[in-house]
Amino acid sequence: MLEQQQAAGIRVEALAAQFQAQAETWAQRLGLPLVDEAAEFAVQLGAEGLQIQQLGPQAPGPVRVDFVEGQAAHRRLYGGGNGQMIAKAVGIAQGVRPRVLDATAGLGKDAFVLASLGCEMTLIERQPLIAALLEDGLARARGDAEIGPIVARMQLLTGNAIERMRAWEGEAPQVIYLDPMFPHRDKSALVKKEMRVFRPLVGDDLDAPALLEAALALATHRVVVKRPRKAPMIEGGKPSHSLEGKSSRYDIYPKKALKG
């Protein structure tokens, strides 16, 4: 993972003088330089928080985590509530709000949806840059009167999810949610801005079978795996059933029934 960061070439920069101290702090935390003329990416500090910007003439816009406005707000308000597929997949029902571990948190979009529906969420993100964006987004959202109580239900852990699940201490999560990056064959899928930025930094989750194995060993009630609709199942245990949407599906591995 660190090798990929170094190979991609990343620098940290402040977008205005008042953010220079923050930029220096993040550079130190992430082990990245403040000056690198050949960098392909920049971690930027500005008025809207922390963001990653791919550099170069054809680069898409910056990627940041924003739980208060934009896509997250729209999905929270108009996404379908308890009726949406992800809610059904993790077992949300009348009087049932499971404790969920999102072991592949990414930018926290799915975890935020589940937290907004009342689930207590633990998030694990192993890629340090993505974890930094998530940490920054959660910190900014805590100050919002409406969103603060939602992100209070989201606890972020960093590091390797497989190792963290194998060495888990305390009460085990009822549900573990996995959305691993998968090897790309369809170039049209790369159009999404986040994918264009993250794939050079993150790569694919080639250890997805071990991720599923660790999740099945830890979860008390079920494991849910989000996959592209036509993608094969992860090697390992077989799901009991799947919920299928237009572009993705949820493979469900039950252990015991969730009750209110």
Coordinates of C-alpha atoms in Angstrom, one line a residue:
M1 CA 0.0 0.0 0.0
L2 CA 2.8 2.4 1.0
E3 CA 4.7 1.3 -2.1
Q4 CA 1.7 2.3 -4.3
Q5 CA 1.6 5.7 -2.7
Q6 CA 5.2 6.3 -3.3
A7 CA 5.0 5.0 -6.9
A8 CA 2.1 7.3 -7.6
G9 CA 4.0 10.4 -6.3
I10 CA 2.0 12.4 -3.8
R11 CA 2.7 15.8 -2.2
V12 CA 0.8 17.7 0.5
E13 CA 0.0 21.4 -0.1
A14 CA -1.9 24.2 1.5
L15 CA -4.4 26.0 -0.7
A16 CA -4.0 29.2 1.3
A17 CA -1.4 30.5 3.8
Q18 CA -3.7 29.9 6.8
F19 CA -3.7 26.2 6.1
Q20 CA 0.0 25.7 6.0
A21 CA 0.4 24.5 9.5
Q22 CA -2.4 21.9 8.9
A23 CA -0.7 20.8 5.7
E24 CA 2.6 20.3 7.6
T25 CA 0.9 18.2 10.2
W26 CA -0.8 16.0 7.6
A27 CA 2.5 15.6 5.7
Q28 CA 4.2 14.4 8.8
R29 CA 1.3 12.0 9.7
L30 CA 1.2 10.6 6.2
G31 CA 4.9 10.5 5.6
L32 CA 4.6 12.6 2.5
P33 CA 6.6 15.5 1.1
L34 CA 5.5 19.2 1.0
V35 CA 7.4 19.6 -2.2
D36 CA 7.5 17.2 -5.2
E37 CA 7.4 18.7 -8.6
A38 CA 6.9 15.3 -10.2
A39 CA 3.9 14.3 -8.0
E40 CA 0.8 12.9 -9.8
F41 CA -1.4 13.6 -6.8
A42 CA -1.7 16.4 -4.2
V43 CA -3.3 16.1 -0.7
Q44 CA -4.7 19.6 -0.3
L45 CA -5.8 21.6 2.8
G46 CA -8.3 24.4 2.2
A47 CA -11.5 26.0 3.4
E48 CA -13.5 22.9 2.5
G49 CA -11.2 20.6 4.4
L50 CA -8.9 17.8 3.2
Q51 CA -9.0 16.7 -0.4
I52 CA -7.1 14.6 -2.9
Q53 CA -6.5 16.2 -6.3
Q54 CA -5.1 14.3 -9.2
L55 CA -2.6 16.5 -11.1
G56 CA -2.3 17.0 -14.8
P57 CA -4.4 18.4 -17.7
Q58 CA -7.0 15.6 -17.9
A59 CA -7.4 15.2 -14.1
P60 CA -11.0 15.1 -12.6
G61 CA -11.9 17.4 -9.7
P62 CA -10.8 16.9 -6.1
V63 CA -12.1 14.1 -4.0
R64 CA -13.2 14.8 -0.4
V65 CA -15.6 13.5 2.2
D66 CA -18.7 15.6 2.8
F67 CA -21.5 14.2 4.9
V68 CA -23.3 17.5 5.3
E69 CA -24.0 18.5 1.6
G70 CA -24.0 17.0 -1.8
Q71 CA -24.5 13.3 -2.6
A72 CA -24.6 12.2 1.1
A73 CA -27.3 14.7 1.9
H74 CA -29.4 13.8 -1.2
R75 CA -29.2 10.1 -0.4
R76 CA -30.0 10.6 3.3
L77 CA -33.1 12.7 2.3
Y78 CA -34.3 10.9 -0.8
G79 CA -32.6 7.5 -0.8
G80 CA -35.5 5.5 0.3
G81 CA -34.9 5.1 4.0
N82 CA -35.4 1.6 5.5
G83 CA -36.7 0.4 2.1
Q84 CA -33.4 0.7 0.3
M85 CA -31.5 -2.4 -0.6
I86 CA -28.6 -1.9 1.7
A87 CA -30.9 -1.5 4.7
K88 CA -32.6 -4.8 3.8
A89 CA -29.3 -6.5 3.2
V90 CA -27.9 -5.7 6.7
G91 CA -31.2 -6.7 8.3
I92 CA -32.7 -3.3 9.3
A93 CA -36.3 -3.9 10.2
Q94 CA -39.0 -2.8 12.6
G95 CA -37.2 -2.5 16.0
V96 CA -34.0 -3.9 14.6
R97 CA -30.9 -1.7 14.2
P98 CA -27.9 -4.1 14.1
R99 CA -24.4 -3.1 15.2
V100 CA -22.4 -3.1 11.9
L101 CA -18.7 -3.2 11.1
D102 CA -18.0 -1.8 7.7
A103 CA -14.6 -3.4 7.1
T104 CA -13.9 -1.7 3.8
A105 CA -15.1 1.8 4.6
G106 CA -13.7 3.8 1.7
L107 CA -15.2 7.3 1.7
G108 CA -17.8 6.1 4.2
K109 CA -20.8 6.6 2.0
D110 CA -22.6 3.3 2.8
A111 CA -21.6 3.5 6.5
F112 CA -23.2 7.0 6.6
V113 CA -26.4 5.7 5.1
L114 CA -26.6 2.9 7.7
A115 CA -25.7 5.4 10.6
S116 CA -28.5 7.8 9.3
L117 CA -30.9 4.9 9.6
G118 CA -29.9 4.3 13.3
C119 CA -27.1 1.7 13.1
E120 CA -24.1 1.9 15.4
M121 CA -21.2 1.7 12.9
T122 CA -17.6 0.8 13.2
L123 CA -15.5 1.6 10.1
I124 CA -12.1 0.2 9.1
E125 CA -10.1 1.8 6.3
R126 CA -6.6 0.5 5.6
Q127 CA -5.4 3.0 2.9
P128 CA -3.9 5.9 4.9
L129 CA -5.0 8.7 2.5
I130 CA -8.6 7.5 2.3
A131 CA -8.6 7.1 6.1
A132 CA -7.4 10.7 6.3
L133 CA -10.2 12.0 4.1
L134 CA -12.7 10.0 6.2
E135 CA -11.3 11.3 9.5
D136 CA -11.5 14.9 8.2
G137 CA -15.0 14.5 6.9
L138 CA -16.3 13.0 10.2
A139 CA -14.6 15.8 12.1
R140 CA -16.3 18.5 10.0
A141 CA -19.7 16.8 10.2
R142 CA -19.6 16.6 14.0
G143 CA -20.1 20.4 14.2
D144 CA -23.3 20.3 12.2
A145 CA -26.5 20.3 14.3
E146 CA -28.4 17.9 12.0
I147 CA -25.5 15.6 10.9
G148 CA -23.5 15.6 14.2
P149 CA -25.8 13.0 15.9
I150 CA -25.5 10.7 12.9
V151 CA -21.7 10.7 12.6
A152 CA -21.6 10.2 16.4
R153 CA -22.7 6.7 15.6
M154 CA -19.6 6.2 13.3
Q155 CA -16.3 5.1 14.9
L156 CA -13.3 5.0 12.5
L157 CA -10.5 2.5 12.9
T158 CA -7.4 2.3 10.6
G159 CA -5.2 -0.5 9.6
N160 CA -5.6 -3.9 7.9
A161 CA -9.2 -5.1 8.3
I162 CA -8.2 -8.8 8.2
E163 CA -5.8 -8.4 11.1
R164 CA -8.2 -6.2 13.1
M165 CA -11.0 -8.7 12.7
R166 CA -8.8 -11.7 13.7
A167 CA -7.6 -9.9 16.8
W168 CA -10.9 -8.3 17.7
E169 CA -11.5 -7.5 21.3
G170 CA -14.7 -6.7 23.0
E171 CA -18.3 -7.2 21.8
A172 CA -18.3 -8.6 18.2
P173 CA -20.3 -6.9 15.5
Q174 CA -23.7 -8.4 14.7
V175 CA -23.2 -7.7 11.0
I176 CA -20.1 -7.2 8.9
Y177 CA -20.4 -5.3 5.6
L178 CA -17.7 -5.8 2.9
D179 CA -17.4 -3.8 -0.3
P180 CA -14.0 -4.9 -1.7
M181 CA -12.4 -3.2 -4.7
F182 CA -12.4 -5.7 -7.5
P183 CA -10.2 -6.2 -10.6
H184 CA -11.4 -4.0 -13.4
R185 CA -12.3 -5.3 -16.8
D186 CA -14.9 -2.8 -17.8
K187 CA -13.1 0.5 -18.7
S188 CA -16.4 2.4 -18.5
A189 CA -16.4 1.8 -14.7
L190 CA -13.3 4.0 -14.5
V191 CA -15.2 7.1 -15.4
K192 CA -16.3 7.6 -11.8
K193 CA -14.0 10.3 -10.3
E194 CA -13.3 8.5 -7.1
M195 CA -12.2 5.4 -9.0
R196 CA -9.9 7.3 -11.3
V197 CA -8.2 8.9 -8.3
F198 CA -8.1 5.8 -6.0
R199 CA -7.2 3.0 -8.2
P200 CA -3.6 4.0 -8.6
L201 CA -3.4 4.5 -4.9
V202 CA -5.3 1.6 -3.6
G203 CA -5.2 -1.2 -6.2
D204 CA -7.6 -4.2 -6.0
D205 CA -8.5 -6.2 -2.9
L206 CA -6.8 -9.4 -4.0
D207 CA -7.2 -10.7 -0.4
A208 CA -11.0 -10.6 -0.6
P209 CA -11.3 -14.3 0.2
A210 CA -9.3 -13.8 3.5
L211 CA -11.4 -10.8 4.2
L212 CA -14.6 -12.8 3.9
E213 CA -13.2 -15.7 6.0
A214 CA -12.2 -13.3 8.8
A215 CA -15.7 -11.6 8.7
L216 CA -17.5 -14.9 8.8
A217 CA -15.5 -15.9 11.8
L218 CA -16.2 -12.7 13.7
A219 CA -19.8 -11.6 12.9
T220 CA -22.4 -12.9 15.2
H221 CA -25.4 -12.7 12.9
R222 CA -24.5 -12.1 9.2
V223 CA -22.0 -11.0 6.7
V224 CA -23.0 -8.9 3.7
V225 CA -20.8 -8.5 0.6
K226 CA -21.5 -5.8 -2.0
R227 CA -20.5 -6.8 -5.5
P228 CA -20.9 -5.4 -9.0
R229 CA -24.1 -7.1 -10.3
K230 CA -22.4 -9.5 -12.7
A231 CA -19.2 -10.1 -10.7
P232 CA -18.5 -13.6 -9.4
M233 CA -19.0 -14.4 -5.7
I234 CA -15.9 -14.1 -3.5
E235 CA -14.2 -17.5 -3.1
G236 CA -15.1 -19.1 0.2
G237 CA -18.4 -19.7 1.8
K238 CA -21.6 -19.6 -0.3
P239 CA -24.2 -16.9 0.4
S240 CA -27.7 -18.1 1.2
H241 CA -29.2 -15.5 -1.2
S242 CA -28.6 -12.2 -2.9
L243 CA -30.4 -8.9 -3.4
E244 CA -29.9 -7.6 -6.9
G245 CA -30.1 -4.0 -8.1
K246 CA -29.4 -2.3 -11.4
S247 CA -25.6 -2.1 -11.0
S248 CA -24.8 -4.0 -7.8
R249 CA -25.9 -6.8 -5.6
Y250 CA -25.6 -7.8 -2.0
D251 CA -24.6 -11.4 -1.2
I252 CA -25.9 -12.4 2.2
Y253 CA -24.2 -15.0 4.5
P254 CA -26.5 -15.5 7.5
K255 CA -25.4 -17.0 10.8
K256 CA -28.5 -16.4 13.0
A257 CA -31.6 -14.3 12.9
L258 CA -31.5 -10.6 13.9
K259 CA -34.2 -9.8 16.4
G260 CA -35.4 -6.6 18.0

